[in-house]
mmCIF file of C-alpha atoms in Angstrom:
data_model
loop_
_atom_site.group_PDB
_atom_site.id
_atom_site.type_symbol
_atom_site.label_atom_id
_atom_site.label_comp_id
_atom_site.label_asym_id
_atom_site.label_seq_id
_atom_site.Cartn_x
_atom_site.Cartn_y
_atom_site.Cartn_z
ATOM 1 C CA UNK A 5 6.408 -56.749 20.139
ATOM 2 C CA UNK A 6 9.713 -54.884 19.509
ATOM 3 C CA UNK A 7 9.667 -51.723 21.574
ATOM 4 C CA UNK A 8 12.280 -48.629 21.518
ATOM 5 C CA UNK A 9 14.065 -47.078 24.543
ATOM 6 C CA UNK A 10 10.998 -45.361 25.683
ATOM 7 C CA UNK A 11 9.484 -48.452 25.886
ATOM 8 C CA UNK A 12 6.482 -47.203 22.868
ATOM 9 C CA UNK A 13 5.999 -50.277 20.739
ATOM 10 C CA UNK A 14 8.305 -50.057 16.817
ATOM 11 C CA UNK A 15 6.365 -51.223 14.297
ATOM 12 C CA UNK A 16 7.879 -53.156 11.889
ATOM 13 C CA UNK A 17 8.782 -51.730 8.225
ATOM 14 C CA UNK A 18 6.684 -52.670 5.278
ATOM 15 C CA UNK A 19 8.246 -54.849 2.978
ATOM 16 C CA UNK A 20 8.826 -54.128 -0.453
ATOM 17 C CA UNK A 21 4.898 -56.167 -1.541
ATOM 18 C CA UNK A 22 3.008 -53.847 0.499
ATOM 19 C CA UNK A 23 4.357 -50.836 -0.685
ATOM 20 C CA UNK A 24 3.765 -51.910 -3.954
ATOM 21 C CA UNK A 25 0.319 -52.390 -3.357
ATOM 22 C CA UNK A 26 -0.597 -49.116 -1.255
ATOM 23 C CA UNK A 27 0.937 -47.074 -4.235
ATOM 24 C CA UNK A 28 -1.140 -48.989 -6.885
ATOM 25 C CA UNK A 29 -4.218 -48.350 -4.115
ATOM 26 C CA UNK A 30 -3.278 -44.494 -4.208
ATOM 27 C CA UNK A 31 -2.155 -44.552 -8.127
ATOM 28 C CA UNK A 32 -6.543 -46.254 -8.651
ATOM 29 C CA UNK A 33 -7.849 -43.800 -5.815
ATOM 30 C CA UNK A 34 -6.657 -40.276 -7.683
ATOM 31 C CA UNK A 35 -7.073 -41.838 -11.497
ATOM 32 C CA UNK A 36 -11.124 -42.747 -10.199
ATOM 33 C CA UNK A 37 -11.074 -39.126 -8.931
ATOM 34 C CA UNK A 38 -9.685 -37.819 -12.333
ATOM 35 C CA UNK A 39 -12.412 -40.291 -14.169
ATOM 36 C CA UNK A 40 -15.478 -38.897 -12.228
ATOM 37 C CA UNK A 41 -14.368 -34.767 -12.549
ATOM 38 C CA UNK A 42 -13.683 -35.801 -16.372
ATOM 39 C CA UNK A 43 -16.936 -37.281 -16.583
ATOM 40 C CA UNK A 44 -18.886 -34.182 -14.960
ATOM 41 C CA UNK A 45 -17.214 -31.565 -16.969
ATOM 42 C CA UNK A 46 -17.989 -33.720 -20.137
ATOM 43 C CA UNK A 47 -21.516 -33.822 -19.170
ATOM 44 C CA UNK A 48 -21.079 -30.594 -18.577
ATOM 45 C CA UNK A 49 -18.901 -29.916 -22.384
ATOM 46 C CA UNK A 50 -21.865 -31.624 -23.731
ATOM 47 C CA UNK A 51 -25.145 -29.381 -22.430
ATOM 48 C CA UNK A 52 -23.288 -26.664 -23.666
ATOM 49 C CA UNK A 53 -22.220 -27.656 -26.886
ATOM 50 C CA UNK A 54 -25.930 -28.314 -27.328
ATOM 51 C CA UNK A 55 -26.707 -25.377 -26.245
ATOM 52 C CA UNK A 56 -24.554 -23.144 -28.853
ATOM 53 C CA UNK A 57 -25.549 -25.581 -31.567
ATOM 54 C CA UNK A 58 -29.242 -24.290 -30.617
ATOM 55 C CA UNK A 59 -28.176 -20.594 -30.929
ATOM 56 C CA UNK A 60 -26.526 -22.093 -34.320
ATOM 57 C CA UNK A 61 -23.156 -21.064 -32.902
ATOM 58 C CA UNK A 62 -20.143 -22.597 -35.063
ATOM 59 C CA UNK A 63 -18.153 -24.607 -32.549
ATOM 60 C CA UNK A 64 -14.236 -25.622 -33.297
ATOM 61 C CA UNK A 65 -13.603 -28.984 -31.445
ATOM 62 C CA UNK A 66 -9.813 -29.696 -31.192
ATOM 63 C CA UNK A 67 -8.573 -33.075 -29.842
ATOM 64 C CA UNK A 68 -6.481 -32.326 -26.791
ATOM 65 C CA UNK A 69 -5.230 -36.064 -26.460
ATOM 66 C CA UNK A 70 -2.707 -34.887 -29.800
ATOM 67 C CA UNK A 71 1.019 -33.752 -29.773
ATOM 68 C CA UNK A 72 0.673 -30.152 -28.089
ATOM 69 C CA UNK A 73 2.156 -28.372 -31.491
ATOM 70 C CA UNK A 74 -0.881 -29.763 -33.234
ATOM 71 C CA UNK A 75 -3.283 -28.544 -30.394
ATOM 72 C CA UNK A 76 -1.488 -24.855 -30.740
ATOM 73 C CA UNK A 77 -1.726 -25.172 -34.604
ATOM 74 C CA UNK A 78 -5.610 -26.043 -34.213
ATOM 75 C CA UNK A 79 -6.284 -23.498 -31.633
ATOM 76 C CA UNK A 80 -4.089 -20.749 -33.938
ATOM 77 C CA UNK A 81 -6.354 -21.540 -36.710
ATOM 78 C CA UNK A 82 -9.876 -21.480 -35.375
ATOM 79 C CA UNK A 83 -8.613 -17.954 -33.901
ATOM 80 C CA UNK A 84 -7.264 -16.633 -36.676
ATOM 81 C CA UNK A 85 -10.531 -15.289 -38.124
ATOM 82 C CA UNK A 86 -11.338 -13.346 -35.237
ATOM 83 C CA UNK A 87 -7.260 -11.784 -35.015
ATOM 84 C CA UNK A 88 -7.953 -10.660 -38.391
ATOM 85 C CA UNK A 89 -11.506 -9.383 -37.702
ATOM 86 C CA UNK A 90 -11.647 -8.291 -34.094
ATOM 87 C CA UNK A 91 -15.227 -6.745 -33.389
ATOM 88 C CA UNK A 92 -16.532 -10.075 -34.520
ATOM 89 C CA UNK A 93 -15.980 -11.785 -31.366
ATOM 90 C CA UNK A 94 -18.493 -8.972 -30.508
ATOM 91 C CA UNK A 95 -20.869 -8.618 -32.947
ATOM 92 C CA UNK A 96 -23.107 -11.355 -33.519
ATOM 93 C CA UNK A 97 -25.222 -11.896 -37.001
ATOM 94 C CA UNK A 98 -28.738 -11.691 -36.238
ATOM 95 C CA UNK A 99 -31.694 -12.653 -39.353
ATOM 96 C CA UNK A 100 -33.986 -10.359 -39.486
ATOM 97 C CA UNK A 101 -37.448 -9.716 -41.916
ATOM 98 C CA UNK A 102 -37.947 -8.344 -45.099
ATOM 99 C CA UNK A 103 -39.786 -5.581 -43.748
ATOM 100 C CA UNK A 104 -36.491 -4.796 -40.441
ATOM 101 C CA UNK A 105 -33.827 -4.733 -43.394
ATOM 102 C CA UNK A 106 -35.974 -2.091 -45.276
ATOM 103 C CA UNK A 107 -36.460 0.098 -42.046
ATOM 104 C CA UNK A 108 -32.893 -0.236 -41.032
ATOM 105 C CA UNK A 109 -31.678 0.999 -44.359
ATOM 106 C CA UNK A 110 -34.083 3.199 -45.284
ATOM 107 C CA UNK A 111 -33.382 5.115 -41.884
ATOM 108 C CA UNK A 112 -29.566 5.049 -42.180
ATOM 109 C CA UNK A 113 -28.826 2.524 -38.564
ATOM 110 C CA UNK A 114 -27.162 0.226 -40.933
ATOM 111 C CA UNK A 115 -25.988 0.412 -44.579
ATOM 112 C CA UNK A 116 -25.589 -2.325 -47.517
ATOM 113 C CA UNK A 117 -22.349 -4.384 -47.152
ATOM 114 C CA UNK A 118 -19.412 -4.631 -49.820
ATOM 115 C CA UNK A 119 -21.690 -7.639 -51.839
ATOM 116 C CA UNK A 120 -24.371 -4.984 -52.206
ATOM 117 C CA UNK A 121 -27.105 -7.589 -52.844
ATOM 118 C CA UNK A 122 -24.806 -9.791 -53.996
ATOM 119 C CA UNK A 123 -25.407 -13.509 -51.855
ATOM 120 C CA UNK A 124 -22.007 -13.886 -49.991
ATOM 121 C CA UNK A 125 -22.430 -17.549 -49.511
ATOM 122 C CA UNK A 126 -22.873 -18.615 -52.758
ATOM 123 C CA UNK A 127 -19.873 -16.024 -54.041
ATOM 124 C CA UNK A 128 -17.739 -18.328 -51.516
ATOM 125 C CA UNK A 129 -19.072 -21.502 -52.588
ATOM 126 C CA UNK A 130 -20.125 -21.174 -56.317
ATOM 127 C CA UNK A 131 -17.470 -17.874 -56.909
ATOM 128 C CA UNK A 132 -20.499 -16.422 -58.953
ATOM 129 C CA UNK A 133 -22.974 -13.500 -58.192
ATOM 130 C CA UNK A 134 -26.329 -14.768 -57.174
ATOM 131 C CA UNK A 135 -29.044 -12.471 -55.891
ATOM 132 C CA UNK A 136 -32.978 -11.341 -56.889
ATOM 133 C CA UNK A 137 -33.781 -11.544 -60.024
ATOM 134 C CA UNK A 138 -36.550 -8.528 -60.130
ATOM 135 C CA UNK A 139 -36.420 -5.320 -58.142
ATOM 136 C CA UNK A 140 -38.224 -6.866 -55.097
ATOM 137 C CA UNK A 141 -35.929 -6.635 -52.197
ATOM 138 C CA UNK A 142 -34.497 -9.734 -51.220
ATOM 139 C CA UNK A 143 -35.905 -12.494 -48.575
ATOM 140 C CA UNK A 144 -33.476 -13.693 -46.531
ATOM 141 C CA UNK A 145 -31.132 -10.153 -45.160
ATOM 142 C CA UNK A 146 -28.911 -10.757 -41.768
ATOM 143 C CA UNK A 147 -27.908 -7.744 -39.626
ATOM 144 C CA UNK A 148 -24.322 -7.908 -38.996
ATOM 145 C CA UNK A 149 -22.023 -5.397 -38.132
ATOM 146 C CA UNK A 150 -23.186 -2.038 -39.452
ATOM 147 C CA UNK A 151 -24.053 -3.834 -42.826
ATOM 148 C CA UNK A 152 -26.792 -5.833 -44.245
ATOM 149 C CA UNK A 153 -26.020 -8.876 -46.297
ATOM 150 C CA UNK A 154 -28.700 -10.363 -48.008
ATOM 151 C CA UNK A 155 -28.916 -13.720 -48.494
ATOM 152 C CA UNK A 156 -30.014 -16.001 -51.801
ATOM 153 C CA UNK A 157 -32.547 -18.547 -49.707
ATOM 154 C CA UNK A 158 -32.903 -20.061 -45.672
ATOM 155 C CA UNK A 159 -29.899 -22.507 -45.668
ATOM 156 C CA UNK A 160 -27.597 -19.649 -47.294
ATOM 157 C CA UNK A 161 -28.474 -17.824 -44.216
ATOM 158 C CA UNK A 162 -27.861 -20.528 -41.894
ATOM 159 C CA UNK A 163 -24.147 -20.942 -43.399
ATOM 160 C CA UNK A 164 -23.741 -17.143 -43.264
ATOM 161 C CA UNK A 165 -24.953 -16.905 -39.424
ATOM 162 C CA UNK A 166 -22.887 -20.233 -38.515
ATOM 163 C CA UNK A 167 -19.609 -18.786 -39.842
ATOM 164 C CA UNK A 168 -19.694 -14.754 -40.811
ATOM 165 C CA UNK A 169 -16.259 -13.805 -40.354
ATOM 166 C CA UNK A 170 -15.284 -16.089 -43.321
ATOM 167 C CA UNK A 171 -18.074 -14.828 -45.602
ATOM 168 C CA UNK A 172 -17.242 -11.267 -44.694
ATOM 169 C CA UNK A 173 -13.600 -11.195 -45.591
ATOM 170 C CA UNK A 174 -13.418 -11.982 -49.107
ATOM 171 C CA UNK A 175 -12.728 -10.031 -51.528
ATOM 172 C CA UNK A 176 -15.536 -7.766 -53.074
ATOM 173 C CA UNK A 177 -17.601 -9.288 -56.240
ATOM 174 C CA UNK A 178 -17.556 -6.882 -59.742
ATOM 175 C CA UNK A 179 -20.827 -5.957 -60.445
ATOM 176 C CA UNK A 180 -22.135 -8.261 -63.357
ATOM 177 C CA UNK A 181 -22.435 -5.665 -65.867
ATOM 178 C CA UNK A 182 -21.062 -2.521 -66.370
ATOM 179 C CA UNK A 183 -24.117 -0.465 -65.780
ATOM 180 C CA UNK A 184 -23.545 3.359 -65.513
ATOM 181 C CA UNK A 185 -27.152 4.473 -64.984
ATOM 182 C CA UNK A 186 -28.551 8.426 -64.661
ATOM 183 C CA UNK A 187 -31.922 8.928 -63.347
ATOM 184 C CA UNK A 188 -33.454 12.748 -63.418
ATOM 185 C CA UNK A 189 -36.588 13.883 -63.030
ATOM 186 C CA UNK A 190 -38.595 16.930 -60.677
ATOM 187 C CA UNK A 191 -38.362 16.355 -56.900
ATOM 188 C CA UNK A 192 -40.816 14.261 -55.211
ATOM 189 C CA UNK A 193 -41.026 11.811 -58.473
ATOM 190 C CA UNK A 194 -39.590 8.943 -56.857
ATOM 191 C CA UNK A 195 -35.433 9.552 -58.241
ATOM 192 C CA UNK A 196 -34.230 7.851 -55.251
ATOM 193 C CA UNK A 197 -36.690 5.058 -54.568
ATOM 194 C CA UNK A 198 -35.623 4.196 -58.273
ATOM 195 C CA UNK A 199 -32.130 4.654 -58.363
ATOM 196 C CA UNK A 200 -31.928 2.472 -54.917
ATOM 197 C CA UNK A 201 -33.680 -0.102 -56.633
ATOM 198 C CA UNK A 202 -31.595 -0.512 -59.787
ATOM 199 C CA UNK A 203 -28.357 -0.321 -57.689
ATOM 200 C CA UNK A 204 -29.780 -3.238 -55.685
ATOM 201 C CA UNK A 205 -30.315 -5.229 -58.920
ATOM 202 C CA UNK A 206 -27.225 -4.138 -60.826
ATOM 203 C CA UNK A 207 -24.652 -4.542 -57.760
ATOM 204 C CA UNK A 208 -23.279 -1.543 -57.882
ATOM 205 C CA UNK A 209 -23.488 2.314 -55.878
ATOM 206 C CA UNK A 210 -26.244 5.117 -55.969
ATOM 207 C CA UNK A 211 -24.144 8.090 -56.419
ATOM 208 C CA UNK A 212 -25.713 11.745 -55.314
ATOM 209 C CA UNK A 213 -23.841 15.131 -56.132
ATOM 210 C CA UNK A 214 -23.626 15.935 -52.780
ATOM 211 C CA UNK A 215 -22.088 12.873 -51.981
ATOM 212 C CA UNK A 216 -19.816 13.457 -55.098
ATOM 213 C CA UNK A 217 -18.616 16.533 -53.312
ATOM 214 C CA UNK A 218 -18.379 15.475 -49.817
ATOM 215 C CA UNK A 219 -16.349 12.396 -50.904
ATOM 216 C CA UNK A 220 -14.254 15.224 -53.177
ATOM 217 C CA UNK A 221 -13.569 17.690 -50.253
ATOM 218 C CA UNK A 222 -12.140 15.223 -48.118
ATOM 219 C CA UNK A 223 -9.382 14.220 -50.566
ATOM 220 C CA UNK A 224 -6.140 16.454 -51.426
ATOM 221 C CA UNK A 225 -6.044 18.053 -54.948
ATOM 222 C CA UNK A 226 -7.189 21.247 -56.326
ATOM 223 C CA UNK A 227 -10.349 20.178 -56.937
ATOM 224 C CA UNK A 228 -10.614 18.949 -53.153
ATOM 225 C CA UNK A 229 -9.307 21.978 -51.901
ATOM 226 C CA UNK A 230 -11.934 24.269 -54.538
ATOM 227 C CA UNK A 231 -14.643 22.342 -52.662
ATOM 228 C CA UNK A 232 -13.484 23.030 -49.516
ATOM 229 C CA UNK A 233 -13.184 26.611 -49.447
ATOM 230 C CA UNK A 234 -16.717 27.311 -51.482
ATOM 231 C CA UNK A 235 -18.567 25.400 -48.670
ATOM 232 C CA UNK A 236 -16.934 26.450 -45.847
ATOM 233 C CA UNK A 237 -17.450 30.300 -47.111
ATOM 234 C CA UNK A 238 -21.160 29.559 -47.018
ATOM 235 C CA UNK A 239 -21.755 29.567 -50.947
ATOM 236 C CA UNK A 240 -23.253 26.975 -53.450
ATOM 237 C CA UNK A 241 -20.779 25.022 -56.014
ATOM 238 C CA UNK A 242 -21.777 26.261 -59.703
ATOM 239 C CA UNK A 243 -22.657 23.754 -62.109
ATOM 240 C CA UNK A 244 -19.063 23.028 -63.941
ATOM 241 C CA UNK A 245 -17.675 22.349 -60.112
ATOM 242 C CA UNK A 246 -20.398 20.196 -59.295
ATOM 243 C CA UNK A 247 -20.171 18.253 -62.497
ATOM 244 C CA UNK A 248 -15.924 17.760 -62.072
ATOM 245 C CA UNK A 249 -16.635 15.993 -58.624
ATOM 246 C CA UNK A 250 -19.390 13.808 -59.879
ATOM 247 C CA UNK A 251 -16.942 13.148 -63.099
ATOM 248 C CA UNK A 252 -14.478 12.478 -60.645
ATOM 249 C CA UNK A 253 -16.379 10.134 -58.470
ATOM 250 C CA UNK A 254 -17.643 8.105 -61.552
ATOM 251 C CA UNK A 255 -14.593 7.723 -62.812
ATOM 252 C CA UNK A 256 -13.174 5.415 -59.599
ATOM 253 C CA UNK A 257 -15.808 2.740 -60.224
ATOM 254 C CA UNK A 258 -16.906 0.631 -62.686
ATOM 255 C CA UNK A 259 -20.753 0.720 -62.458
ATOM 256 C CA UNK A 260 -22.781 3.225 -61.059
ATOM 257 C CA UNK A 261 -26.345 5.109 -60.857
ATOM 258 C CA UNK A 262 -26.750 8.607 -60.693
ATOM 259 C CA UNK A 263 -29.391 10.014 -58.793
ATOM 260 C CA UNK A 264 -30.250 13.240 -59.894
ATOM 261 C CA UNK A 265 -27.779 14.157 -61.924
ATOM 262 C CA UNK A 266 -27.200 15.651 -64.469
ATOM 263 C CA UNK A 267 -29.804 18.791 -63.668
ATOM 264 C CA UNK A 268 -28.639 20.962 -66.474
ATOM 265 C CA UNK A 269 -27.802 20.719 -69.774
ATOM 266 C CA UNK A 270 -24.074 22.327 -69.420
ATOM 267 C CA UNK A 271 -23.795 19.352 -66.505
ATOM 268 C CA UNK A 272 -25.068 16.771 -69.621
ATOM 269 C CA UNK A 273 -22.688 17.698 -71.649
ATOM 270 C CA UNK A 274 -19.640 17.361 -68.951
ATOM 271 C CA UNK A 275 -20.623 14.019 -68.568
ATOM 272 C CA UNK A 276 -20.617 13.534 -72.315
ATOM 273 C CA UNK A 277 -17.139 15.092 -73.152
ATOM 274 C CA UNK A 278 -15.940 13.025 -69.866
ATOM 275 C CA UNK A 279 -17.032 9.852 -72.316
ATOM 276 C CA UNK A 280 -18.302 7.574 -69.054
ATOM 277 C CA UNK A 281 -19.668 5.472 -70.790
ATOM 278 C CA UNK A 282 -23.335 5.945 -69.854
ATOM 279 C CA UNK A 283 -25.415 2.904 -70.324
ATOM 280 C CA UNK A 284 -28.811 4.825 -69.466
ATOM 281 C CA UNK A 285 -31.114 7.483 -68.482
ATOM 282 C CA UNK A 286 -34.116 7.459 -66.700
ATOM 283 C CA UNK A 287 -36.191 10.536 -66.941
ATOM 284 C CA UNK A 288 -38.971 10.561 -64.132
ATOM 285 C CA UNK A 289 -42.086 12.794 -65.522
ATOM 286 C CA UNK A 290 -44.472 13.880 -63.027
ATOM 287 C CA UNK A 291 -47.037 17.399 -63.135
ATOM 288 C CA UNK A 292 -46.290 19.826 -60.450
ATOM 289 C CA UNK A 293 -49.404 19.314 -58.922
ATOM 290 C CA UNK A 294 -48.340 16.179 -58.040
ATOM 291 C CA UNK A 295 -45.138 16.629 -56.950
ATOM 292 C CA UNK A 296 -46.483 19.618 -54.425
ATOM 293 C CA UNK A 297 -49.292 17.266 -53.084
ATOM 294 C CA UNK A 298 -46.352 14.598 -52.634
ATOM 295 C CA UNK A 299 -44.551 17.304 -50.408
ATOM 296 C CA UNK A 300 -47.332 18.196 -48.574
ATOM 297 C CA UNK A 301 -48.550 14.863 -47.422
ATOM 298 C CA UNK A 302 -44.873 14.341 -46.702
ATOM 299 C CA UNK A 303 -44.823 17.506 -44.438
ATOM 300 C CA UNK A 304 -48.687 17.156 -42.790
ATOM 301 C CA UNK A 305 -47.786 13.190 -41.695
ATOM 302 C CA UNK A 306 -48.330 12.705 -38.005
ATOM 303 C CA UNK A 307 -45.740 11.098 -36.014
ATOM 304 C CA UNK A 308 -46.229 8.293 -33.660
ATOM 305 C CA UNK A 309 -46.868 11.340 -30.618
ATOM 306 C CA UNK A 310 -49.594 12.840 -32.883
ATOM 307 C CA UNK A 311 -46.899 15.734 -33.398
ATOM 308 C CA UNK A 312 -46.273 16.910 -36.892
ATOM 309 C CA UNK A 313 -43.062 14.735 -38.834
ATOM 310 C CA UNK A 314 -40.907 17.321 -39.965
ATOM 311 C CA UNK A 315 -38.515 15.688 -42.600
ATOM 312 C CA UNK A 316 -34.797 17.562 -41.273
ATOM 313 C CA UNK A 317 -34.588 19.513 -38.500
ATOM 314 C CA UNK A 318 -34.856 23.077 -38.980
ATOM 315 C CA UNK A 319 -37.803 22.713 -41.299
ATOM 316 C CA UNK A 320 -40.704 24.584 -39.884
ATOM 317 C CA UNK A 321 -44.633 23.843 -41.048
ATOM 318 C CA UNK A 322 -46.582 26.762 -42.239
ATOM 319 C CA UNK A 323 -48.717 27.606 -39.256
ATOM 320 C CA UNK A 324 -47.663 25.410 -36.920
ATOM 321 C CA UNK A 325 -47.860 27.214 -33.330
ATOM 322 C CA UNK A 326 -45.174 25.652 -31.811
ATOM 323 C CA UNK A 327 -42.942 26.509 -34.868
ATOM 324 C CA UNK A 328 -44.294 29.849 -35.433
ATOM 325 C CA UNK A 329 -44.308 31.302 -32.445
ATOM 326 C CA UNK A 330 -46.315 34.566 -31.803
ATOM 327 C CA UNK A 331 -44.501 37.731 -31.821
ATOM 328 C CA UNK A 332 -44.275 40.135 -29.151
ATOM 329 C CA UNK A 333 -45.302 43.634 -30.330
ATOM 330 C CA UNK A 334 -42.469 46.289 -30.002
ATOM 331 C CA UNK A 335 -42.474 49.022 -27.527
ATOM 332 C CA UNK A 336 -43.163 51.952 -29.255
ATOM 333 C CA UNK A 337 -42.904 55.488 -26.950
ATOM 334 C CA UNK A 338 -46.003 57.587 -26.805
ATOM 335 C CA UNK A 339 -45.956 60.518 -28.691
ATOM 336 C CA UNK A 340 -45.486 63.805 -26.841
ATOM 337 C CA UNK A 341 -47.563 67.115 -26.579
#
């Protein structure tokens, strides 16, 4: 055996064979490594893939074995939606009942959607309106956003819930007639269950005069700017004011339902000389007895504490203790000799 000058044994150099072979043993040892961790996180690709297919997640699968400008033009697509709607990749469409949608609008947590009732799957798919054909409220509404879309049947809602970003951000349908609708009638007669139920069928906006001159005040114009200063000085608008901001309103969109308006007859005859087109009136009749027992079954409903349900704040039940509170006699001196 060869030894050096230090007499410790030299061992021979490898020849050019056995090098060969220990890189082809190293080259098989890390490629099994990278074979088993691919394996595991496929298993592990797999569970959860099956897992957001349960929670009918839409999944984008993009081949990473391609050219990598195809793999950033893949990944820039299946992004794009959420770039160009950013709380989605928060928000999360969630189906709810007949009964939740009702509640939900009814109390103001959400409000209807651009479609109004208007199926947004089928406007994608079929580029046609298709919602109920009745005034019943529709059966298949999904909670997304602030909004509620209603759906045309179960697998429309599937589609919608699988992919809502897409559905969302097309363009707004025209309602499918030109309906321009008044309803009028005494208070308590049921004006805006009515008027909510033929916007709902029609497509199209319930429009109130005080949203008429809310949505007026915040704009800039004279009219705006008439608005503006009679509120904020604490007074009521007069009936020609009021009727220019409803005219005004009515005039930006194409269909419409007025609920309760017009009130007087100089406010029926601005809306005639404005020529909207009116398509109908519905005039509500209902006896004053009814419309005060209405009001006070509204007022006398218990709450869920037992306590009475005061419709607004503010709004004080005739003897009700903890509304009416006692008062305190004044001191008055005593009288003197």
């Amino acid at each position: 055996t060869p030894r050096d000058e230090g007499g410790k044994p030299v061992e021979p150099k490898p020849t050019d064979e056995q090098l060969k072979e220990a890189a082809i043993a190293a080259e098989q040892a890390v490629q099994g490594l990278i074979t088993t961790r691919n394996q595991a996180s496929a298993g592990l690709s797999a569970a959860m893939l099956e897992a957001l297919k349960g929670a009918r997640v839409n999944v984008k699968a993009i081949n990473t074995s391609a050219a990598h400008v195809r793999q950033l033009s893949a990944v820039t697509g299946a992004l794009a939606p959420f770039l160009a709607f950013s709380r989605s990749a928060l928000a999360s469409p969630l189906p709810v009942t007949e009964a939740k949608a009702e509640a939900l609008l009814e109390l103001g947590r959400r409000g209807y959607s651009k479609f109004g009732v208007t199926c947004p799957v089928a406007l994608r798919t079929l580029g046609r309106r298709q919602g109920p054909q009745s005034l019943s409220p529709p059966s298949f509404p999904v909670v997304y956003g602030p909004h509620v879309y209603f759906c045309a049947s179960e697998a429309a809602r599937r589609r919608f819930v699988a992919d809502p970003v897409s559905h969302t951000l097309q363009p707004q349908s025209q309602p499918r007639s030109a309906q321009r609708v008044c309803v009028v009638g005494p208070p308590k007669s049921g004006k805006s269950c009515l008027a909510g139920l033929l916007a709902r069928e029609a497509g199209c906006e319930v429009l109130t005069p005080e949203g008429c001159a809310a949505e007026v005040m915040g704009e800039v114009g004279l009219l705006g700017e008439h608005v503006k200063r009679t509120l904020y000085k604490g007074l009521a608008l007069d009936g020609a004011t009021l009727a220019r901001a409803v005219v005004a309103c009515c005039r930006r969109r194409r269909a419409w339902v007025l609920d309760g308006f017009p009130m007087t007859a100089e406010q029926a005859e601005a809306l005639e000389v404005a020529e909207l087109g009116v398509t109908g009136c519905v005039v509500l009749e209902c006896s004053d007895d009814s419309c005060l027992a209405r009001a006070d079954a509204q007022l006398a409903e218990a709450g869920p504490d037992g306590a009475w349900a005061r419709p607004r704040p503010g709004y004080a039940v005739p003897g009700d203790p903890a509304a009416d509170p006692p008062q305190e006699e004044a001191w008055v001196p005593p009288e003197l000799p």
